[in-house]
Amino acid sequence: MANATTAHHDDHHDHHPTGLARWLFSTNHKELGTLYLIFSLAMFLVGGAMALVIRAELFAPGLQLVNPEFFNQMTTMHALVMIFGAVMPAFVGLANWMVPLMIGAPDMALPRMNNWSFWILPFAFTLLLSTLFMPSGGPSAGWTLYPPLSLQGGNSLAFVILAIHLMGISSIMGAINIIATILNMRAPGMTLLRMPLFVWTWLITAFLLIAVMPVLAGAVTMLLTDRFFGTSFFNAAGGGDPVLYQHIFWFFGHPEVYILILPAFGIVSEIIPTFARKPLFGYTSMVYATASIAFLSFIVWAHHMFTVGMPLGAMLFFMYATMVIAVPTGVKIFNWIATMWRGSMTFETPMLFALGFVVLFTIGGLSGLMLAIVPANFQYHDTYFVVAHFHYVLVTGAVYAIMAAVYYWLPKWTGHMYDEKLGKIHFWWSTIWVNVLFFPQHYLGLAGMPRRIPDYAVQFAEFNMISSIGGFMYGFGQLLFAYIIWKCVRGGEKATAQVWEGARGLEWTVPSPAPLHTFDTPPLVDDKVAVHADRLT
Amino acid sequence: MAKPKTRRHQERRGGIIRTALILAAIVLFIYLFFVGRAVFNYFA
């Protein structure tokens, strides 16, 4: 009876606006998810273009293409655009599309706020990017905006800080929405420990966002008042402490790293069981490992600042706490491998990217362990070794997971299969060149090349040249990714509802493409539907 | 006339609003903890 009432009351949804109004005023989770993903792809290309400016300048020693000030603006903007404009909105877009489908909810809990969360972003990034055209140029102190350097630039800092506040507000509203959705909108029978791992990882990520985005807001607010209102929070001459900023920033910054990677863990935990045709090994331990990583992320922040000088006991604490993170991360990697063990594996493009993630992210994780060792960190700090480390984590980690997710769910979104041959070419092209791009940077860092410099000593020339060639090949290869998506949206082989033979879960029970409104009548979830239930056959 | 919500949505609206408000309060508290305390110390 309740179902009949539901269907009747939802009839008004059929009168849907078209054209620009459809996108401007949409409160539909699927449309907003699409907007997030398109925005993310655009920012990925913008941030990528900035990376190519950096790699072009570093192709050979000496200053050739841009002046050092602009180079510094490029390194700063590249990071801000990629972190806040590309990776985070991509994950929020994926959450918008998939979380309601995976838990059997008709939409996000707060659809109007969802619209607002998205539409803040284009304004925030227009504001941020516009600083490049201001007389004082864009921010050039690195994405960390460390004082006193960040306070010595021009007035454009005010615009940058406002843009960061807007991005933060967008992220916080998105996180509130995701938590409210997951806690209140699950279908009957969808208990917490039946939820797909992607939903779990996003739930935990959303709590991290709630906890740390206001900390970043606090840090940049104090930066703003130091620069424009005569305070001295971070000014030693006025009784302040620049190291205080670093502590506050990294109290945000380290959990932020996990905000960028936990949803990726969730995606890989969805894809590997599908293509291994086995339930995920150790589902419960995956949930606890994710929660453990999230907890530990709050007590390791000072490993980013070992070289500023701190008591020995503090260094030991942060070193060991950082190393402990390897334990739950190792549990995850073990579980992914155990899931594949004796599975009937096939290697479609999403699986290739997921496997690329497991292998290459682990390289980034291991170099992270090296960086955690205090005496070694004194050598590695602020060198290209750090750049190599976090690009393995964020490009072959987060970005690879996003690409895997797009290939995995694209047939569900568009109703068409993507071009598998082109997808595989995209994977192998990316994987070869991304390693040519980033692996030599380990050697550069070990040899002592500092990061964030436009010129370098001649002994670093060869590895920089190799890295730049890799960068250009990898970068232009991503145009193929955009083409594959465009081609799939335009047409192609019709996708079935299940799409993948081994796919399990509620999202695969709705037709492809997923209709605008799904689960107006809540589905009943039992162990047969639950993705990772042990009794799944 | 405003369209009535679905029964399921009506049942859960209280929970959704309560969750959102609690989370918003946590955000505000953390922000004020960092900025408000710093401002207080600055002028103290």
XYZ file of C-alpha atoms in Angstrom:
581
model
C 0.000 0.000 0.000
C 2.816 2.313 0.898
C 4.394 1.558 -2.447
C 1.305 2.557 -4.394
C 1.144 5.856 -2.505
C 4.780 6.474 -3.226
C 4.373 5.971 -6.952
C 1.385 8.306 -7.074
C 3.056 11.091 -5.192
C 6.197 10.931 -7.287
C 4.343 11.437 -10.567
C 5.213 15.145 -10.581
C 8.843 14.208 -11.175
C 7.953 13.421 -14.779
C 7.668 17.137 -15.589
C 11.350 17.711 -15.817
C 12.898 20.995 -16.989
C 15.069 20.864 -20.076
C 18.042 22.816 -21.378
C 20.130 24.941 -19.031
C 17.445 24.984 -16.318
C 17.656 21.208 -16.069
C 21.275 21.464 -14.929
C 21.089 24.742 -13.003
C 18.154 23.785 -10.816
C 18.557 20.029 -10.694
C 18.161 18.324 -7.372
C 18.529 14.858 -8.854
C 21.485 12.886 -7.548
C 22.283 11.411 -10.954
C 22.299 14.753 -12.764
C 24.369 16.373 -10.031
C 26.724 13.393 -10.087
C 27.156 13.927 -13.815
C 27.826 17.636 -13.266
C 30.451 16.853 -10.631
C 32.162 14.372 -12.955
C 32.169 16.750 -15.938
C 33.529 19.528 -13.732
C 36.193 17.186 -12.406
C 37.260 16.160 -15.927
C 37.532 19.818 -16.943
C 39.660 20.592 -13.882
C 41.752 17.479 -14.532
C 42.584 18.875 -17.976
C 43.275 22.394 -16.591
C 45.498 21.046 -13.804
C 47.142 18.714 -16.301
C 47.963 21.629 -18.596
C 49.665 23.320 -15.637
C 51.652 20.138 -14.971
C 52.802 20.195 -18.591
C 54.031 23.787 -18.149
C 56.046 22.556 -15.155
C 57.446 19.546 -16.996
C 58.219 21.623 -20.112
C 60.264 24.070 -18.029
C 62.061 21.191 -16.305
C 62.792 19.390 -19.585
C 66.292 20.841 -19.516
C 68.368 22.766 -16.981
C 68.254 26.542 -17.156
C 65.271 28.842 -17.528
C 63.624 28.508 -20.898
C 59.870 28.965 -21.030
C 58.488 30.714 -17.951
C 59.902 32.978 -15.292
C 60.436 31.515 -11.803
C 57.523 33.445 -10.301
C 55.090 31.980 -12.837
C 56.612 28.532 -12.351
C 55.841 28.760 -8.641
C 52.280 29.825 -9.450
C 51.959 26.767 -11.672
C 53.133 24.336 -8.977
C 50.751 25.903 -6.453
C 47.766 26.061 -8.782
C 48.372 22.579 -10.186
C 48.087 21.138 -6.684
C 45.062 23.202 -5.635
C 43.212 22.456 -8.885
C 44.002 18.737 -8.849
C 43.201 18.166 -5.164
C 40.147 20.384 -4.708
C 38.960 20.616 -8.324
C 39.674 17.229 -9.875
C 40.033 14.389 -7.355
C 37.622 15.486 -4.609
C 34.748 16.480 -6.955
C 35.269 13.239 -8.904
C 34.747 11.207 -5.735
C 31.777 13.357 -4.705
C 30.330 12.872 -8.196
C 30.765 9.114 -7.933
C 29.165 9.178 -4.471
C 26.243 11.208 -5.787
C 25.646 8.789 -8.609
C 26.250 5.533 -6.808
C 25.551 5.824 -3.056
C 21.746 6.183 -3.404
C 21.736 3.392 -6.016
C 23.843 1.137 -3.818
C 21.782 1.570 -0.644
C 18.390 1.573 -2.368
C 17.548 5.233 -1.682
C 15.471 7.341 -4.100
C 17.884 10.288 -3.910
C 20.318 12.025 -1.575
C 18.840 13.043 1.787
C 19.165 16.790 1.139
C 18.716 17.285 -2.621
C 18.538 21.097 -2.653
C 21.720 21.362 -0.614
C 23.240 18.927 -3.090
C 22.558 21.404 -5.890
C 24.148 24.201 -3.871
C 27.204 22.074 -3.003
C 27.933 21.601 -6.677
C 27.186 25.067 -8.001
C 29.521 26.716 -5.494
C 32.438 24.924 -7.143
C 32.498 26.607 -10.593
C 32.456 30.005 -8.849
C 35.198 28.986 -6.412
C 37.478 27.816 -9.198
C 36.746 30.791 -11.440
C 37.803 32.931 -8.494
C 40.919 30.858 -7.869
C 42.013 30.740 -11.516
C 41.257 34.441 -12.018
C 44.126 35.274 -9.649
C 46.543 34.202 -12.405
C 45.392 37.277 -14.356
C 45.664 39.726 -11.450
C 48.589 42.189 -11.250
C 50.228 40.261 -8.413
C 49.616 36.906 -10.064
C 48.265 33.775 -8.456
C 49.409 32.128 -5.230
C 53.000 30.943 -5.470
C 53.907 29.627 -2.021
C 52.819 26.054 -2.720
C 49.397 24.562 -1.949
C 50.328 24.497 1.745
C 50.429 28.331 1.763
C 53.102 28.354 4.473
C 53.687 31.742 6.085
C 55.781 33.853 5.989
C 56.222 33.136 2.242
C 52.509 33.132 1.437
C 52.126 36.502 3.192
C 54.789 38.130 1.055
C 52.786 37.905 -2.193
C 50.201 40.272 -3.574
C 46.604 41.007 -2.690
C 45.354 38.076 -4.743
C 45.822 35.971 -1.588
C 42.450 37.294 -0.398
C 40.756 35.779 -3.478
C 42.612 32.504 -3.010
C 41.473 32.284 0.617
C 37.879 33.067 -0.323
C 38.062 30.373 -3.018
C 39.401 27.866 -0.454
C 36.560 28.784 1.923
C 34.027 28.186 -0.858
C 35.558 24.816 -1.730
C 35.476 23.925 1.962
C 31.822 24.901 2.302
C 31.009 22.796 -0.761
C 32.899 19.796 0.660
C 31.301 20.131 4.103
C 27.789 20.321 2.652
C 28.557 17.342 0.412
C 29.831 15.377 3.422
C 26.781 16.231 5.550
C 24.567 15.097 2.698
C 26.376 11.792 2.274
C 26.291 10.993 6.000
C 22.613 11.970 6.288
C 21.835 9.812 3.241
C 23.681 6.741 4.439
C 22.403 6.926 8.013
C 18.761 7.660 7.150
C 17.918 6.477 3.646
C 19.041 2.860 3.450
C 16.541 0.376 2.072
C 14.967 -2.106 4.498
C 17.457 -4.873 5.182
C 20.471 -2.814 4.112
C 22.203 -3.015 7.475
C 25.486 -1.209 7.985
C 27.484 -4.400 7.553
C 25.664 -5.224 4.329
C 26.594 -1.922 2.728
C 28.951 -2.045 -0.269
C 32.525 -1.072 0.574
C 32.294 2.071 -1.578
C 29.479 3.294 0.668
C 31.450 2.424 3.796
C 34.604 4.167 2.656
C 32.588 7.244 1.694
C 30.811 7.293 5.059
C 34.175 7.337 6.827
C 35.594 9.866 4.347
C 32.631 12.160 4.971
C 33.354 12.114 8.717
C 36.973 13.007 7.952
C 35.768 15.927 5.839
C 33.508 17.149 8.632
C 36.416 16.982 11.065
C 39.156 18.662 9.051
C 37.691 21.109 6.542
C 36.851 23.586 9.356
C 40.470 23.286 10.510
C 41.696 24.368 7.071
C 39.142 27.165 7.154
C 40.509 28.267 10.527
C 44.105 28.198 9.289
C 43.433 30.275 6.169
C 41.217 32.694 8.111
C 44.148 33.437 10.414
C 46.384 33.760 7.331
C 43.914 36.304 5.957
C 43.914 38.390 9.137
C 47.720 38.216 9.338
C 48.022 39.494 5.781
C 45.277 42.122 5.724
C 44.236 42.993 9.277
C 47.507 43.353 11.141
C 47.344 40.255 13.348
C 50.452 38.175 14.044
C 49.227 34.626 14.529
C 52.054 33.313 12.392
C 54.412 36.272 12.500
C 57.354 35.754 14.861
C 58.071 39.483 14.929
C 54.632 40.085 16.413
C 54.824 37.243 18.941
C 53.295 34.626 16.640
C 54.693 31.349 15.414
C 54.958 30.255 11.757
C 55.348 26.636 12.886
C 51.887 26.861 14.473
C 50.490 27.274 10.949
C 52.269 24.119 9.834
C 50.784 22.151 12.720
C 47.267 23.428 12.007
C 47.636 22.973 8.264
C 48.852 19.380 8.511
C 46.235 18.523 11.118
C 43.937 19.165 8.148
C 46.400 18.041 5.490
C 47.090 14.504 6.536
C 43.461 13.400 6.936
C 42.955 15.181 3.591
C 45.354 12.672 2.049
C 43.056 9.902 3.257
C 40.009 11.803 2.023
C 41.651 11.494 -1.380
C 42.369 7.781 -1.088
C 39.685 6.072 1.059
C 36.953 6.300 -1.624
C 39.544 4.854 -4.027
C 39.889 1.869 -1.686
C 36.116 1.498 -1.829
C 36.067 1.548 -5.636
C 38.790 -1.090 -5.902
C 36.909 -3.198 -3.343
C 33.861 -3.094 -5.648
C 35.695 -3.863 -8.886
C 38.034 -6.688 -7.883
C 35.244 -9.031 -6.609
C 33.252 -8.394 -9.804
C 36.058 -9.398 -12.148
C 37.400 -12.152 -9.887
C 33.825 -13.479 -9.623
C 34.213 -14.001 -5.886
C 32.870 -12.134 -2.871
C 35.316 -9.714 -1.305
C 37.682 -11.518 1.033
C 37.494 -10.198 4.607
C 34.653 -7.696 4.207
C 34.453 -6.879 7.909
C 38.203 -6.476 8.236
C 38.068 -4.066 5.271
C 35.554 -1.917 7.149
C 37.630 -1.934 10.331
C 40.842 -1.288 8.389
C 39.244 1.757 6.761
C 38.103 3.062 10.136
C 41.560 2.416 11.603
C 43.267 4.310 8.802
C 40.855 7.208 9.339
C 41.593 7.278 13.077
C 45.354 7.048 12.609
C 45.253 9.853 10.032
C 44.589 12.283 12.912
C 47.704 11.417 14.896
C 50.446 11.483 12.255
C 50.333 15.050 10.970
C 53.781 16.137 12.184
C 55.565 13.617 9.940
C 55.223 16.328 7.281
C 57.412 18.643 9.350
C 60.143 16.553 10.953
C 62.759 19.039 9.747
C 61.265 22.054 11.544
C 62.655 20.733 14.781
C 60.623 19.079 17.513
C 61.357 17.062 20.646
C 62.793 13.595 20.104
C 59.798 11.985 21.796
C 57.433 13.743 19.401
C 59.442 12.610 16.390
C 59.436 9.021 17.633
C 55.687 9.156 18.269
C 54.879 10.507 14.819
C 57.298 8.098 13.153
C 55.829 5.001 14.801
C 52.229 6.192 14.424
C 52.876 6.703 10.709
C 54.364 3.254 10.344
C 51.360 1.722 12.094
C 49.179 2.917 9.168
C 50.939 0.296 7.056
C 49.137 -2.398 9.082
C 45.492 -1.664 8.103
C 46.668 -0.701 4.608
C 48.456 -4.046 4.378
C 45.250 -5.774 5.495
C 43.471 -4.162 2.558
C 46.085 -5.130 0.010
C 46.146 -8.671 1.398
C 42.350 -8.874 1.126
C 42.333 -7.658 -2.488
C 44.937 -10.280 -3.407
C 43.062 -12.974 -1.454
C 39.862 -11.997 -3.297
C 41.596 -12.687 -6.591
C 43.153 -15.903 -5.338
C 41.717 -18.786 -7.379
C 39.053 -16.499 -8.797
C 37.759 -16.707 -12.378
C 39.447 -13.516 -13.363
C 38.947 -11.490 -16.510
C 40.772 -8.298 -17.346
C 38.361 -5.705 -18.670
C 39.509 -2.090 -18.435
C 38.056 -1.382 -14.933
C 39.884 -4.445 -13.594
C 43.108 -3.381 -15.305
C 42.957 0.026 -13.645
C 42.069 -1.584 -10.295
C 45.054 -3.931 -10.577
C 47.250 -1.023 -11.673
C 46.041 0.713 -8.531
C 46.957 -2.190 -6.258
C 50.484 -2.513 -7.653
C 51.382 1.138 -8.150
C 49.667 2.503 -5.053
C 51.694 -0.011 -3.061
C 54.878 1.520 -4.489
C 53.643 4.906 -3.242
C 52.818 3.364 0.126
C 56.286 1.871 0.482
C 58.033 5.148 -0.357
C 55.722 6.676 2.251
C 57.112 4.245 4.812
C 60.623 5.336 3.825
C 59.600 8.954 4.368
C 58.227 8.093 7.805
C 61.687 7.183 9.082
C 62.904 10.341 10.808
C 66.634 10.219 9.997
C 65.901 9.243 6.397
C 63.267 11.960 6.178
C 65.931 14.583 6.931
C 67.549 13.531 3.642
C 64.357 13.122 1.596
C 62.475 16.166 2.865
C 61.479 18.693 0.180
C 63.160 16.669 -2.556
C 61.728 15.063 -5.680
C 61.489 11.816 -3.716
C 58.486 13.318 -1.943
C 57.042 14.417 -5.299
C 57.452 10.872 -6.663
C 55.873 9.408 -3.502
C 52.694 11.448 -3.467
C 52.203 11.229 -7.223
C 52.291 7.446 -7.003
C 49.667 7.693 -4.260
C 47.500 10.298 -5.961
C 47.896 9.592 -9.690
C 48.346 5.843 -9.834
C 46.273 5.639 -6.664
C 43.364 8.067 -6.574
C 43.229 8.949 -10.290
C 43.565 5.319 -11.383
C 40.686 4.383 -9.068
C 38.568 7.195 -10.530
C 39.308 5.960 -14.046
C 38.510 2.391 -12.989
C 35.213 3.618 -11.521
C 34.302 5.561 -14.650
C 34.893 2.522 -16.883
C 33.074 0.282 -14.387
C 29.927 2.390 -14.055
C 29.882 4.194 -17.433
C 27.603 1.516 -18.988
C 25.201 1.975 -16.068
C 25.198 5.744 -16.563
C 24.961 5.875 -20.338
C 23.314 2.589 -21.264
C 26.180 1.872 -23.693
C 29.329 -0.189 -23.422
C 32.489 1.833 -23.867
C 35.037 0.813 -26.513
C 36.925 -1.965 -24.706
C 39.839 -1.936 -27.128
C 40.381 1.794 -26.690
C 39.990 1.396 -22.916
C 42.772 -1.174 -22.814
C 44.985 1.042 -24.986
C 44.276 3.882 -22.562
C 45.283 1.723 -19.605
C 48.539 0.428 -21.057
C 49.503 3.809 -22.508
C 48.855 5.489 -19.147
C 50.615 2.814 -17.109
C 53.784 2.818 -19.181
C 54.113 6.579 -19.339
C 53.046 7.353 -15.789
C 55.961 5.236 -14.605
C 58.321 6.939 -17.044
C 57.000 10.197 -15.603
C 57.253 9.516 -11.889
C 59.699 6.685 -11.258
C 62.835 8.677 -12.217
C 61.751 11.331 -9.730
C 62.670 8.905 -6.925
C 66.266 8.925 -8.169
C 66.256 12.699 -8.571
C 65.108 13.098 -4.987
C 67.613 10.601 -3.596
C 70.323 12.497 -5.469
C 69.196 15.692 -3.762
C 67.123 17.616 -6.309
C 64.824 19.975 -4.376
C 61.141 20.235 -5.300
C 59.431 23.471 -6.420
C 62.402 24.821 -8.383
C 62.331 25.934 -12.048
C 66.066 25.326 -12.613
C 68.438 22.631 -11.429
C 72.038 21.454 -11.512
C 73.144 19.716 -14.702
C 73.630 16.312 -13.071
C 69.826 16.039 -12.851
C 69.320 16.666 -16.591
C 68.792 13.114 -17.907
C 66.224 11.963 -15.388
C 64.327 15.241 -15.739
C 64.249 14.844 -19.506
C 62.919 11.276 -19.183
C 60.332 12.425 -16.634
C 59.148 15.252 -18.890
C 58.788 12.940 -21.887
C 56.716 10.623 -19.690
C 54.657 13.580 -18.542
C 53.776 14.726 -22.033
C 52.973 11.212 -23.256
C 50.833 10.452 -20.182
C 49.145 13.857 -20.326
C 48.164 13.726 -23.989
C 47.077 10.107 -23.529
C 44.304 11.344 -21.268
C 42.648 13.001 -24.264
C 41.911 9.424 -25.319
C 40.065 8.948 -21.999
C 37.908 11.999 -22.757
C 37.273 10.633 -26.286
C 36.269 7.182 -24.974
C 33.757 8.777 -22.583
C 32.376 11.029 -25.339
C 32.060 8.071 -27.709
C 30.295 5.983 -25.070
C 27.831 8.769 -24.272
C 27.063 9.150 -27.996
C 26.312 5.475 -28.585
C 27.649 1.959 -28.678
C 26.640 -1.553 -27.837
C 23.616 -1.602 -25.510
C 24.464 -2.407 -21.912
C 22.402 -4.880 -19.909
C 21.163 -4.084 -16.416
C 23.841 -6.225 -14.806
C 26.538 -5.037 -17.274
C 29.274 -7.279 -15.824
C 28.797 -11.014 -15.380
C 30.157 -10.998 -11.819
C 28.506 -7.756 -10.695
C 26.389 -7.927 -7.533
C 24.502 -5.239 -5.682
C 21.451 -3.021 -5.961
C 22.901 -0.687 -8.595
C 22.948 -3.565 -11.065
C 19.260 -4.373 -10.532
C 18.080 -1.150 -12.219
C 18.100 -0.822 -16.017
C 21.016 0.679 -17.961
C 20.989 3.622 -18.362
C 19.694 4.097 -14.835
C 16.339 5.927 -15.043
C 16.224 9.432 -13.589
C 14.291 8.159 -10.581
C 15.135 4.832 -9.012
C 13.987 3.026 -5.886
C 10.892 5.177 -5.373
C 9.675 1.883 -3.980
C 12.335 0.680 -1.586
C 13.874 -2.664 -2.494
C 14.129 -5.393 0.098
C 17.719 -6.337 0.764
C 18.801 -9.758 1.913
C 22.037 -11.696 1.756
C 21.473 -12.641 -1.877
C 21.409 -9.002 -2.942
C 24.062 -7.780 -0.527
C 27.242 -7.371 -2.456
C 29.704 -8.889 -0.089
C 27.625 -11.358 1.857
C 29.501 -14.546 2.530
C 26.639 -16.687 1.259
C 26.828 -15.085 -2.175
C 27.292 -17.616 -4.932
C -0.311 23.364 -3.933
C 2.869 21.831 -2.608
C 3.193 18.191 -3.480
C 3.157 15.923 -0.444
C 6.342 13.999 0.253
C 6.425 10.252 0.089
C 5.588 8.445 3.302
C 9.106 7.082 3.539
C 10.548 10.549 3.188
C 8.161 11.922 5.801
C 9.173 9.204 8.211
C 12.825 9.943 7.740
C 12.732 13.731 7.466
C 13.228 14.155 11.217
C 16.256 11.872 11.196
C 17.776 13.604 8.173
C 17.377 17.081 9.610
C 18.674 15.979 12.999
C 21.747 14.351 11.416
C 22.459 17.418 9.290
C 22.109 19.812 12.223
C 24.361 17.760 14.493
C 27.040 17.596 11.789
C 26.745 21.326 11.059
C 27.150 22.025 14.784
C 30.302 19.882 14.880
C 31.732 21.824 11.917
C 30.980 25.140 13.589
C 32.482 23.983 16.877
C 35.740 22.872 15.245
C 36.046 26.094 13.259
C 35.415 28.232 16.336
C 37.718 26.054 18.414
C 40.597 26.904 16.098
C 39.796 30.473 15.131
C 37.875 31.631 18.205
C 40.480 30.351 20.612
C 43.263 31.910 18.598
C 41.454 35.243 18.480
C 40.789 35.069 22.216
C 44.444 34.360 22.955
C 45.496 37.104 20.586
C 43.554 39.773 22.403
C 44.101 38.351 25.904
